[in-house]
Short mmCIF file of C-alpha atoms and ligand atoms in Angstrom, two decimals:
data_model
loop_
_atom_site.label_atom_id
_atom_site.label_comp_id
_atom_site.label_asym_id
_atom_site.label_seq_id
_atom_site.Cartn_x
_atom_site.Cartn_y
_atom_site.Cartn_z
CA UNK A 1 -25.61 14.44 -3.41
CA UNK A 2 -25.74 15.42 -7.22
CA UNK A 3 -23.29 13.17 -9.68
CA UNK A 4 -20.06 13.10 -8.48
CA UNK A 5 -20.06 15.42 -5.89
CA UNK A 6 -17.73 14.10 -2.69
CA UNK A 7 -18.40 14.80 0.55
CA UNK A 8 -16.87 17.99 2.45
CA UNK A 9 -13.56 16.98 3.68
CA UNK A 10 -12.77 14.75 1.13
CA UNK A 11 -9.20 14.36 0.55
CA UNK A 12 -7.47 14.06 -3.24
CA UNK A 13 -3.96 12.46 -2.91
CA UNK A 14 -1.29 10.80 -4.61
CA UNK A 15 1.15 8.04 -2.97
CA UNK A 16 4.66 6.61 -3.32
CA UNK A 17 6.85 4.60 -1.26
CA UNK A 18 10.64 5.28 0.02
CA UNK A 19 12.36 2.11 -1.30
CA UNK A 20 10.52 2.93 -5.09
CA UNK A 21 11.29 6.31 -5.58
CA UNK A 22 13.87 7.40 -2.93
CA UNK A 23 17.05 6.00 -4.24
CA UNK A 24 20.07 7.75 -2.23
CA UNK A 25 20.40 3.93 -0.52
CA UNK A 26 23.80 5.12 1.06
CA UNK A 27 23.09 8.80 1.72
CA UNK A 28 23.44 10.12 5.44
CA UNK A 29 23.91 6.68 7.23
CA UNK A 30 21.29 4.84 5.63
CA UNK A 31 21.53 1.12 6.72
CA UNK A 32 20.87 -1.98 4.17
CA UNK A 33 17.25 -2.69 3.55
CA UNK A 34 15.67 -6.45 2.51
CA UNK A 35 15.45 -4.79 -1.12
CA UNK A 36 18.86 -3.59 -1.17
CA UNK A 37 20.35 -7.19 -0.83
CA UNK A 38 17.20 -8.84 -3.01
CA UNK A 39 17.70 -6.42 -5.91
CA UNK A 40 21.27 -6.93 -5.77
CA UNK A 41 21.09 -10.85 -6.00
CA UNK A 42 21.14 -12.17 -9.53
CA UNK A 43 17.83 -13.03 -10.96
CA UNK A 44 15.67 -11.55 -8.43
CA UNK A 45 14.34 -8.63 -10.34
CA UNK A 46 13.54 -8.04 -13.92
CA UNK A 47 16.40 -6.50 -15.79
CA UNK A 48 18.71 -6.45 -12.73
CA UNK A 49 16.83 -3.45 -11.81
CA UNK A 50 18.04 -1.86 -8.54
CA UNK A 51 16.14 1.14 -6.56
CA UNK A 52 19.94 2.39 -5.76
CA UNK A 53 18.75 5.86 -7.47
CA UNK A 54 15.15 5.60 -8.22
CA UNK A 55 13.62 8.53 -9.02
CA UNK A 56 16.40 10.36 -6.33
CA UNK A 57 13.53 11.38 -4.34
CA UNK A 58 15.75 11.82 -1.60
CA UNK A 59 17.51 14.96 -3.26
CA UNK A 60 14.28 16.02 -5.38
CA UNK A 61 11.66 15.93 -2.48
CA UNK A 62 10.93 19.41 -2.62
CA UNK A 63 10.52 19.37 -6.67
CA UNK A 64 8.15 16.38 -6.29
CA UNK A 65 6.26 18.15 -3.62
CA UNK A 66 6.34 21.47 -5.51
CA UNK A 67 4.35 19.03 -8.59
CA UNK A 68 2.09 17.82 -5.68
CA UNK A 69 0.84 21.53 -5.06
CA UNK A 70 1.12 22.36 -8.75
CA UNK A 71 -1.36 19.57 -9.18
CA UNK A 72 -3.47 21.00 -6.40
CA UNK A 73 -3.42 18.13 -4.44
CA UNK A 74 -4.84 17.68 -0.84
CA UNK A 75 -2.41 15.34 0.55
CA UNK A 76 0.61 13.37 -0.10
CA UNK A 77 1.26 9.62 1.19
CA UNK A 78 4.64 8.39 1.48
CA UNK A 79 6.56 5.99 3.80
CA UNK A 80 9.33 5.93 5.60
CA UNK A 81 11.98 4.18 5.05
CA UNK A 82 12.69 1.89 8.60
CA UNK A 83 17.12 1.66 8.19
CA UNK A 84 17.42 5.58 7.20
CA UNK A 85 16.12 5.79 10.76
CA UNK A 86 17.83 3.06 12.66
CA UNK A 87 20.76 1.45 10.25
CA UNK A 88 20.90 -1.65 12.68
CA UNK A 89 16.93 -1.95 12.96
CA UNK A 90 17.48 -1.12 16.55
CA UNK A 91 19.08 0.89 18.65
CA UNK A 92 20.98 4.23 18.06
CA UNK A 93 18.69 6.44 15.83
CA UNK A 94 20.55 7.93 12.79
CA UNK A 95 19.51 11.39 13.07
CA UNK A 96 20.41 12.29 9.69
CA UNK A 97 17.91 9.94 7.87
CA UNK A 98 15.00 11.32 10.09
CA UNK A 99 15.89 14.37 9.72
CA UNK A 100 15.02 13.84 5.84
CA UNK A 101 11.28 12.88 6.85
CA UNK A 102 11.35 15.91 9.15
CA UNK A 103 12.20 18.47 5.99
CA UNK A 104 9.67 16.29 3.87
CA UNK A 105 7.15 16.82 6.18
CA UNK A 106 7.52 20.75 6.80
CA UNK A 107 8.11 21.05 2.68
CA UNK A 108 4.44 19.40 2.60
CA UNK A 109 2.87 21.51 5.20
CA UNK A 110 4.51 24.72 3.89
CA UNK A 111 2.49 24.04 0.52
CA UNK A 112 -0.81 23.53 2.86
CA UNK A 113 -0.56 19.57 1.82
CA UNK A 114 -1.53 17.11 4.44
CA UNK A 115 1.25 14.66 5.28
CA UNK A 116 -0.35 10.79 5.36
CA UNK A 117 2.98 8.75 6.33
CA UNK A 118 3.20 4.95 6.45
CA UNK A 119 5.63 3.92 8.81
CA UNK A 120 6.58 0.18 6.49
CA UNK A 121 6.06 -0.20 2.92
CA UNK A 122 8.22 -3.27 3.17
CA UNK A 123 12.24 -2.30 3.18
CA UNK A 124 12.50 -4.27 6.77
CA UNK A 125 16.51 -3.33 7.60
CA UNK A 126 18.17 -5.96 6.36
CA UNK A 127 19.92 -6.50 9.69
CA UNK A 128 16.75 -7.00 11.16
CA UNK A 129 16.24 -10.06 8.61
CA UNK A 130 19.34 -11.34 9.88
CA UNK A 131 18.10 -12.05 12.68
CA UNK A 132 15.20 -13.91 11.62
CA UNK A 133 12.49 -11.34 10.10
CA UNK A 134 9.10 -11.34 10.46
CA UNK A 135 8.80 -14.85 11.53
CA UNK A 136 10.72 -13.88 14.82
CA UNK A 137 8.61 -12.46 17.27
CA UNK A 138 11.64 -9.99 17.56
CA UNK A 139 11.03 -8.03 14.88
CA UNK A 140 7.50 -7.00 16.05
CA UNK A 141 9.03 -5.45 19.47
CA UNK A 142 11.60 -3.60 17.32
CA UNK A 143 8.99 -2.17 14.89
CA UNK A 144 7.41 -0.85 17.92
CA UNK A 145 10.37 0.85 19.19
CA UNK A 146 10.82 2.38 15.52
CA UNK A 147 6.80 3.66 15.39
CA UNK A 148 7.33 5.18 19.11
CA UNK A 149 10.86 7.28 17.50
CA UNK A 150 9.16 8.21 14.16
CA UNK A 151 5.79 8.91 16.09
CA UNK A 152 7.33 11.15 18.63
CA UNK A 153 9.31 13.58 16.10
CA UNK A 154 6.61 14.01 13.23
CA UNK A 155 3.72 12.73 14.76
CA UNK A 156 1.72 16.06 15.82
CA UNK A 157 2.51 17.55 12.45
CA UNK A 158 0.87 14.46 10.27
CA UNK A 159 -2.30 14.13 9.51
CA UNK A 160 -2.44 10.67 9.54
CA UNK A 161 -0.21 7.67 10.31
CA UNK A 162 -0.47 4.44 9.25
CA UNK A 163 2.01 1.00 10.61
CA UNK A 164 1.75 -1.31 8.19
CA UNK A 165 1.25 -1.33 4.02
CA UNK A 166 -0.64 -4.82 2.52
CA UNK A 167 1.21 -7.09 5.50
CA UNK A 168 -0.53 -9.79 3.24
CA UNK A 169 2.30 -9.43 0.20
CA UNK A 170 5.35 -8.47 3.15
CA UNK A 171 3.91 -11.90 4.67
CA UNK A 172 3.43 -14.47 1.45
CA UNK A 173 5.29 -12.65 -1.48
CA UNK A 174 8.41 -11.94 1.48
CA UNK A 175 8.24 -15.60 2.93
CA UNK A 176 5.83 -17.77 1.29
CA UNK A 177 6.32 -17.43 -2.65
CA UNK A 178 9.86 -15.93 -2.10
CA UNK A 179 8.92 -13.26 -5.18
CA UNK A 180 9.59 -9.98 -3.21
CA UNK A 181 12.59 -9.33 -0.38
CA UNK A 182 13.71 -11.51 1.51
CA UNK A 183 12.69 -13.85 -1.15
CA UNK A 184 12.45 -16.79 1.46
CA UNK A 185 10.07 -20.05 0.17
CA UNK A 186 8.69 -21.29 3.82
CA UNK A 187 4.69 -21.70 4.05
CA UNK A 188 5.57 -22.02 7.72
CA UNK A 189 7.49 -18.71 8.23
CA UNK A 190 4.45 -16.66 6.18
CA UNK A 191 2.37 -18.03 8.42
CA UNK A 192 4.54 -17.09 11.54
CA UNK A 193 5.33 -13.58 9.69
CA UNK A 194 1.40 -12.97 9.01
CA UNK A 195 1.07 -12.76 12.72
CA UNK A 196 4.10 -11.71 13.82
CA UNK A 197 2.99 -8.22 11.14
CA UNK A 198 -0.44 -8.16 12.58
CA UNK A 199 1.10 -8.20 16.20
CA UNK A 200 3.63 -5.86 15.35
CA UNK A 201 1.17 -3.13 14.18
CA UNK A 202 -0.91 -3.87 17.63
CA UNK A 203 2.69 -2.72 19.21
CA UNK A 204 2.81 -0.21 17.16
CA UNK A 205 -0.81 1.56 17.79
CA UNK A 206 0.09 1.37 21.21
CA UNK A 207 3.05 3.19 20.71
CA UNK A 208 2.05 5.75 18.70
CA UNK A 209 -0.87 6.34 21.14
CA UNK A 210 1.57 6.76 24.00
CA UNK A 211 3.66 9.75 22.11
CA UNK A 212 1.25 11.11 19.41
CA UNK A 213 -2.31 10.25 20.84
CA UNK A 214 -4.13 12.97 18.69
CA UNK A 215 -2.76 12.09 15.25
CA UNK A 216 -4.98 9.33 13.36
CA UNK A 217 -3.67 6.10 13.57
CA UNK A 218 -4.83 3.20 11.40
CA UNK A 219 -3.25 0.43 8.69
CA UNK A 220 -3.48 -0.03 5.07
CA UNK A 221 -4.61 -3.47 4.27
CA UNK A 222 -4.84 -4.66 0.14
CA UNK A 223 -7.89 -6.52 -1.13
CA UNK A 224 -9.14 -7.76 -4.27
CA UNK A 225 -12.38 -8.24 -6.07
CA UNK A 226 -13.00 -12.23 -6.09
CA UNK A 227 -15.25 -13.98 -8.37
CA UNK A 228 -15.72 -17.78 -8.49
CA UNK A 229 -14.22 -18.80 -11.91
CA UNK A 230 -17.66 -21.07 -12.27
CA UNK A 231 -20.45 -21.80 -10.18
CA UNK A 232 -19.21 -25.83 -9.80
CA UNK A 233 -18.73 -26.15 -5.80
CA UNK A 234 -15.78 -26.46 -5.74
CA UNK A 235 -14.94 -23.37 -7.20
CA UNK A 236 -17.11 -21.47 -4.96
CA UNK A 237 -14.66 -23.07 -2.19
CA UNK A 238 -11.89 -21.75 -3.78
CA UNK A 239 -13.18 -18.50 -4.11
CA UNK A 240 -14.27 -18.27 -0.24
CA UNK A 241 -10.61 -19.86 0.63
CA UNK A 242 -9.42 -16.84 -1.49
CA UNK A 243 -11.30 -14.29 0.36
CA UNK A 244 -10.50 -15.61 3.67
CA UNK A 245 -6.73 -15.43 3.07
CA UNK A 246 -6.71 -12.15 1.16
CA UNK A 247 -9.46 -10.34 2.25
CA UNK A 248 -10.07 -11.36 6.16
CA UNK A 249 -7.14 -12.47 7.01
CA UNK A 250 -5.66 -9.34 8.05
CA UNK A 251 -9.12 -7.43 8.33
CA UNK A 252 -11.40 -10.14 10.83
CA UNK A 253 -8.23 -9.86 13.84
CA UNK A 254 -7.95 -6.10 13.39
CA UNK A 255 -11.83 -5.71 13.53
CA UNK A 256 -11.96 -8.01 16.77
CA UNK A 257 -12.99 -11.44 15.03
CA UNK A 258 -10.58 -14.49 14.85
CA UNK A 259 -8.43 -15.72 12.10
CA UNK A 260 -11.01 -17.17 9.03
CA UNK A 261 -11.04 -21.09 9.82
CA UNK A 262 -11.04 -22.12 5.63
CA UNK A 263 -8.13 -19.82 4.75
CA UNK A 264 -5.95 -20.87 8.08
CA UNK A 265 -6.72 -24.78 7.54
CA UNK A 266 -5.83 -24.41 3.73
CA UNK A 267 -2.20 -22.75 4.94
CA UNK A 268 -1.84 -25.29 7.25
CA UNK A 269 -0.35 -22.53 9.41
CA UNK A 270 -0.32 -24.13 13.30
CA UNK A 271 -0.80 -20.88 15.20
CA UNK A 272 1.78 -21.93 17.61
CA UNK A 273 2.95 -18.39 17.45
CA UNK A 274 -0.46 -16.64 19.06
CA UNK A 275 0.10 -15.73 22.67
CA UNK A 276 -2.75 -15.45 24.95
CA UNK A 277 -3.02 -11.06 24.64
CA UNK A 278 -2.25 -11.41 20.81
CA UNK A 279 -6.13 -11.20 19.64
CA UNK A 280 -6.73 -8.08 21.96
CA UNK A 281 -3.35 -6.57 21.10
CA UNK A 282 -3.87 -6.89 17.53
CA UNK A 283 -7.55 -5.33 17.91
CA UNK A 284 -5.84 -2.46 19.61
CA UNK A 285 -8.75 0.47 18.26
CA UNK A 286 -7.66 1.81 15.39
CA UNK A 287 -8.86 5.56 13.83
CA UNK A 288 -8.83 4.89 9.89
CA UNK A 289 -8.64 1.88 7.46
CA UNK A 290 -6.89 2.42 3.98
CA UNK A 291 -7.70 0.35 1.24
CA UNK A 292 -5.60 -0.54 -1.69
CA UNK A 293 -7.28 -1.56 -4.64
CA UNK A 294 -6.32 -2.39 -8.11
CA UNK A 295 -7.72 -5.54 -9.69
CA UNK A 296 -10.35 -8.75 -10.07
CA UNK A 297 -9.08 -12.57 -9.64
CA UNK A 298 -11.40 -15.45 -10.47
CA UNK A 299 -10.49 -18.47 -8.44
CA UNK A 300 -10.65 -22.28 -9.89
CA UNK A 301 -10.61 -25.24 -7.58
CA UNK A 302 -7.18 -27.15 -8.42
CA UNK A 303 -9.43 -30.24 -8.14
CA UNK A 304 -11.71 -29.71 -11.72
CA UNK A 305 -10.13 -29.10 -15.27
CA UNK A 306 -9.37 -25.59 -16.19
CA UNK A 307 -12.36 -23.82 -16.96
CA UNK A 308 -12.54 -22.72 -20.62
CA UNK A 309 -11.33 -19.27 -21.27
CA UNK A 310 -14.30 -16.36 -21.71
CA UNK A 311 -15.14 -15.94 -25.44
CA UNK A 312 -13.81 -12.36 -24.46
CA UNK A 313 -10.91 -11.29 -23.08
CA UNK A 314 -10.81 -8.75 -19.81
CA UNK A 315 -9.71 -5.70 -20.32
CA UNK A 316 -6.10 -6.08 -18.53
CA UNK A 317 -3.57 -2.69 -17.59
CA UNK A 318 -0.17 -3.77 -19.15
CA UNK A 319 0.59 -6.17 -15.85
CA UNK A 320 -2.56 -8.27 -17.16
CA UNK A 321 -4.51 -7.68 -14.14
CA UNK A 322 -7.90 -7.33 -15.08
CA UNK A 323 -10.24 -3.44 -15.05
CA UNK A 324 -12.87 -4.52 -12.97
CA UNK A 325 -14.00 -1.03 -11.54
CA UNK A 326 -16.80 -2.58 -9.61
CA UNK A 327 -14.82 -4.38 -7.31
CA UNK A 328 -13.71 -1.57 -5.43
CA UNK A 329 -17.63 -0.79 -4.39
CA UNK A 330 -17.60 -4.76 -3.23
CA UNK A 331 -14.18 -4.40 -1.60
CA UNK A 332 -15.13 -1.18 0.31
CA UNK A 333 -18.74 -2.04 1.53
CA UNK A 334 -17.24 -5.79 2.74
CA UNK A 335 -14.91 -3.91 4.64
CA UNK A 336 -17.17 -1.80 5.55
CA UNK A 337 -19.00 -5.26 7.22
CA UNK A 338 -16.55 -5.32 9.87
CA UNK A 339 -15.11 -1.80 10.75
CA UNK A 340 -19.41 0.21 10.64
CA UNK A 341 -18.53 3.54 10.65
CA UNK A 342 -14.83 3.77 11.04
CA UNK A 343 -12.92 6.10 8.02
CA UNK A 344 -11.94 4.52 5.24
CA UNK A 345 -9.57 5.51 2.40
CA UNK A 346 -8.54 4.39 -0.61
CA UNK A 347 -4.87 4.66 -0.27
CA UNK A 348 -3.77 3.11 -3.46
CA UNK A 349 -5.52 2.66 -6.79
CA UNK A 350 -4.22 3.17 -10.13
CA UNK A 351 -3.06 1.21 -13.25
CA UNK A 352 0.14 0.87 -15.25
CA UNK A 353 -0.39 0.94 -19.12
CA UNK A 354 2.03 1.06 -21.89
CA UNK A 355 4.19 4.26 -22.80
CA UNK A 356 2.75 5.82 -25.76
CA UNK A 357 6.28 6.53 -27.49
CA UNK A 358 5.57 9.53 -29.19
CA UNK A 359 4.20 11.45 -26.10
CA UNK A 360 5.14 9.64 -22.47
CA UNK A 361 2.73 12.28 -21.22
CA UNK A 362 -0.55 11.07 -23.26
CA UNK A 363 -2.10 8.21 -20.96
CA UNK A 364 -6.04 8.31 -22.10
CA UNK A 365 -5.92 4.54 -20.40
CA UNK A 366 -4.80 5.91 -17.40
CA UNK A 367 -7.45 8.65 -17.15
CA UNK A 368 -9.96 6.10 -18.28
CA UNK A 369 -9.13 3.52 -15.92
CA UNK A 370 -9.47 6.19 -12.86
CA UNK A 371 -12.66 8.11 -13.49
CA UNK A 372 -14.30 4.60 -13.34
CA UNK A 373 -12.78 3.59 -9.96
CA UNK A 374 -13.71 6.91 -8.99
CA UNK A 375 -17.49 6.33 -9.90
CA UNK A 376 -17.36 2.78 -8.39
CA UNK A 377 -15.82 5.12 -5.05
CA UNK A 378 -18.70 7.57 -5.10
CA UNK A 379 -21.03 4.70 -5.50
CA UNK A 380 -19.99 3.29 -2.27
CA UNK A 381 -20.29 6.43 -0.40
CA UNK A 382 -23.85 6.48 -1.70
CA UNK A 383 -24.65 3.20 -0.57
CA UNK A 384 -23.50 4.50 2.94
CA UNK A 385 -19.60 3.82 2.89
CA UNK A 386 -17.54 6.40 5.23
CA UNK A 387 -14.86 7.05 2.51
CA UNK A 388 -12.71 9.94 3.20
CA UNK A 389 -10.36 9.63 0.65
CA UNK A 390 -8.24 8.44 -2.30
CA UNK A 391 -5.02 8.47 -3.12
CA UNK A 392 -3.92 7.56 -6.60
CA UNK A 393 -0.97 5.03 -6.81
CA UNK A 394 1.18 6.67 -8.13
CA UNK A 395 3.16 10.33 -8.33
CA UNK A 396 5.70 9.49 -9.74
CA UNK A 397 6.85 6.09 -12.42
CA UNK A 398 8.48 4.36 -9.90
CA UNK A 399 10.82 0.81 -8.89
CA UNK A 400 7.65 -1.42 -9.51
CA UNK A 401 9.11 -4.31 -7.22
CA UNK A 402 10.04 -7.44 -8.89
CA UNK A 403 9.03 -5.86 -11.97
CA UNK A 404 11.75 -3.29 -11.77
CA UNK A 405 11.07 0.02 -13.93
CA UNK A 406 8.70 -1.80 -16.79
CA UNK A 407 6.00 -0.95 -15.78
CA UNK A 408 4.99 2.68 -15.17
CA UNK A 409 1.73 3.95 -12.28
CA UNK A 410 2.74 7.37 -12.53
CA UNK A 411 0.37 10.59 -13.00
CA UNK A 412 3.89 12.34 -13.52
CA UNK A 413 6.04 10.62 -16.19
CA UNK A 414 9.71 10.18 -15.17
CA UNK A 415 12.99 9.76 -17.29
CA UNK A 416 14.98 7.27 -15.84
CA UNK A 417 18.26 8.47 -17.84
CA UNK A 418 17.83 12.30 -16.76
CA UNK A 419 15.73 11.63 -13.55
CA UNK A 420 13.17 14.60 -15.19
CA UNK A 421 9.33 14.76 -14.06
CA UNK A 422 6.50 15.79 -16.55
CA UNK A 423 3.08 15.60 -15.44
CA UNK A 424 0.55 13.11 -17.44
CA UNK A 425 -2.92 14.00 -18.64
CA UNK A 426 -3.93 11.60 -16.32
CA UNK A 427 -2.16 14.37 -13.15
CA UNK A 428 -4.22 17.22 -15.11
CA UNK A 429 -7.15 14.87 -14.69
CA UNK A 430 -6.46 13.81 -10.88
CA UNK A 431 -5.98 17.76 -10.52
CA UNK A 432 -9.49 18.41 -11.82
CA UNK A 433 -10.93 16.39 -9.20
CA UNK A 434 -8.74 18.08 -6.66
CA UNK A 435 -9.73 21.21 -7.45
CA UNK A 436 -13.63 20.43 -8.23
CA UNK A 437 -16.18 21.32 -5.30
CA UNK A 438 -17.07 19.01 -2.40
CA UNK A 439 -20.48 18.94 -0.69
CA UNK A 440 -20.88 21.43 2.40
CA UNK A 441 -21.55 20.46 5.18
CA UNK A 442 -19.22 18.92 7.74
CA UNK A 443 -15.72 16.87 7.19
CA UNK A 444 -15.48 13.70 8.74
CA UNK A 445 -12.71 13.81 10.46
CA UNK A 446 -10.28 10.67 10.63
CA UNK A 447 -10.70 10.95 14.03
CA UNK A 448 -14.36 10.05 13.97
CA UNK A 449 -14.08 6.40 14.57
CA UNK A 450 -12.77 6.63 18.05
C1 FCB B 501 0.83 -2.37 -4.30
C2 FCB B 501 2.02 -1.80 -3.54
C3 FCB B 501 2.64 -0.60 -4.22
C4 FCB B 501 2.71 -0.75 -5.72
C5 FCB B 501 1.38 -1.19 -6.28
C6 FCB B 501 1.35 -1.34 -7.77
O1 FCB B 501 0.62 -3.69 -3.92
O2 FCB B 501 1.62 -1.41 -2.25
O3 FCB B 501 3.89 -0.37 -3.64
O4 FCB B 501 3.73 -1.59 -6.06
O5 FCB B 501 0.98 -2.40 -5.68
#
């Protein structure tokens, strides 16, 4: 394969997520979301941001998916957003907020761009929370019931579906840490909510299966590059602690392997929640991974003094986390360790810098920050990774979270006053890639890992 070159079939995307760039939180029956009531409590988000309009996504779709073509894009990822569907979390399905997903969809295909569509990117209904969240078994069944409803009416026009997005930060930044929706501080109930996630996508496979058994099925899972802050033992404990919880923990159950002993003792989770069919539920077969990359931690034992600073700096985006481009070849041959030769895709990757005031469109940072994950990708399909894709985060400037609108992922810069889109040189650069040759040959197909 000469420099560069990506395999035939190789899929250029962009992603978003309904609760950051939807808005219309009332629209059509829409029930109340976890975010809703978390970015309406005082103090919870920077600024008192709210994603009550967003980027209005919900009235612009088929402008954002008209810049999606104009970009030349392969495929779009998105997720749908779980009370737009069913208001109560269960029961009576509001056909008016499917029917949104429904016109999304056929707008995508109508521009020949492949629907990818994650079925929770975290906006649990809040009445759902109510009556206990993840921690409650409960809430697992009824995220089944939701996969089967959203599986049967778009599944055989998707070309991909995926359960769950980084269960890691809906389990410890939801539960544990209390820093995103429902902002609850209980080590226990993370640990309860972990599993409860990972047995809720098991349900969920199996549903989807049932109703839409030829569209690719699979979860996104996030992982990070980890690097010992010193070679003293005990940080090298630290660091494999780290990996276990963010790296295996949600990886080693879905590939068939137990729960990593270091990470679970250091938790002190009990596992009274794991019923005897939960390890061969949760290792239900599964057609794709997606991997969501972004950044480089260096863990230091609690137990030594603080390790002196480098004499250099890392080169941080504007949220401080550090470029470390390599890490995403580490991250995707380790998961490559457990899943062989199932698909993989990068489903998120991307980097929020600074607005350059005089042009919001000039992001040089941006563009820089991508071609070198990109290389670090291509070196991992050289050394024999099955990568079938990426997907930048993000289309659009979106509601980053806890963060609110500070900090800004977009290839396509958006005006929060006047809601208008202008693609980035960092879109004309994702574009080029688009529309650059891939290798012939054959496409692996998502499918392949069945
Ligand atoms: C990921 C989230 C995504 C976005 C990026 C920056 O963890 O999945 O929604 O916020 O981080």
């Amino acid at each position: 394969m000469p420099r560069q070159e990506f395999p035939a079939g190789f899929v250029w995307g962009a992603a978003t997520a309904a609760y950051q760039v939807e808005g219309g939180i009332q629209a059509d029956g829409r029930g109340e979301s976890i975010w809703d009531r978390f970015a309406h409590a005082p103090g919870r988000v920077r600024n008192g941001d709210t994603g009550d309009v967003a980027c209005d996504h919900y009235h612009r779709y088929r402008e954002d998916v008209a810049l999606v073509a104009e970009l030349g894009l392969d495929a779009y990822r998105f997720s749908v957003s779980w009370p737009r569907v069913l208001p109560n979390g269960t029961g009576a399905v509001n056909r008016a907020g499917l029917g949104f997903y429904d016109r999304l969809v056929d707008e995508l295909l109508g521009k020949a761009i492949a629907p990818h569509l994650t079925l929770y990117h975290w906006d649990l209904p809040q009445a759902l929370e109510d009556r206990g969240g993840w921690p409650a078994r409960s809430t697992a069944e009824a995220f089944a019931a939701y996969a089967d409803i959203v599986a049967r009416c778009l599944g055989d026009r998707l070309a991909s579906i995926a359960t769950l997005n980084e269960p890691w930060c809906s389990a410890h930044l939801g539960y544990g840490t209390g820093l995103h929706a429902p902002g609850r501080t209980d080590p226990a109930a993370a640990g309860a909510a972990a599993h409860h996630l990972l047995v809720g996508h098991g349900l969920a496979m199996q549903a989807i299966r049932a109703v839409a058994p030829r569209t690719p099925a699979g979860i996104v899972l996030n992982f990070e590059a980890l690097e010992p802050a010193s070679d003293r033992l005990l940080d090298l404990e630290a660091s494999t602690i780290a990996n276990e919880q963010m790296n295996s923990w949600f990886l080693d159950p879905i590939a068939g392997r137990d729960y990593p002993v270091a990470g679970g003792r250091s938790w002190s989770w009990r596992q009274n929640e794991i019923l005897p069919g939960d390890p061969g539920l949760i290792a239900t077969p599964i057609d794709f991974l997606g991997v969501n990359y972004y950044t480089r931690r260096r863990p230091q034992s609690p137990l030594l003094p603080a390790a002196e600073p480098p004499a250099q700096s890392p080169e941080c985006t504007a949220m401080g986390w550090e470029v470390h481009p390599e890490g995403l070849t580490d991250v995707l041959l380790f998961v490559r360790s457990r899943t062989g030769d199932l698909p993989l895709y990068v489903t998120e990757n991307g980097a929020a810098y600074e607005l350059d005031p005089a042009d919001p469109t000039r992001d040089p940072d941006r563009v820089s920050y991508l071609a070198r994950h990109v290389a670090a990708a291509h070196r991992a399909i050289e050394l024999g990774v099955p990568l079938r894709g990426y997907f930048v985060w993000s289309l659009l400037d979106n509601f980053e979270w806890h963060e609110g609108y500070g900090y800004r992922f977009g290839l396509v810069h958006v005006d929060f006053e006047t809601l208008e889109r202008r693609v980035r040189g960092s879109g004309r650069y994702w574009a080029s890639l688009a529309a650059a040759p891939r290798a012939s040959g054959t496409a692996g197909a998502a499918g392949a890992g069945r």
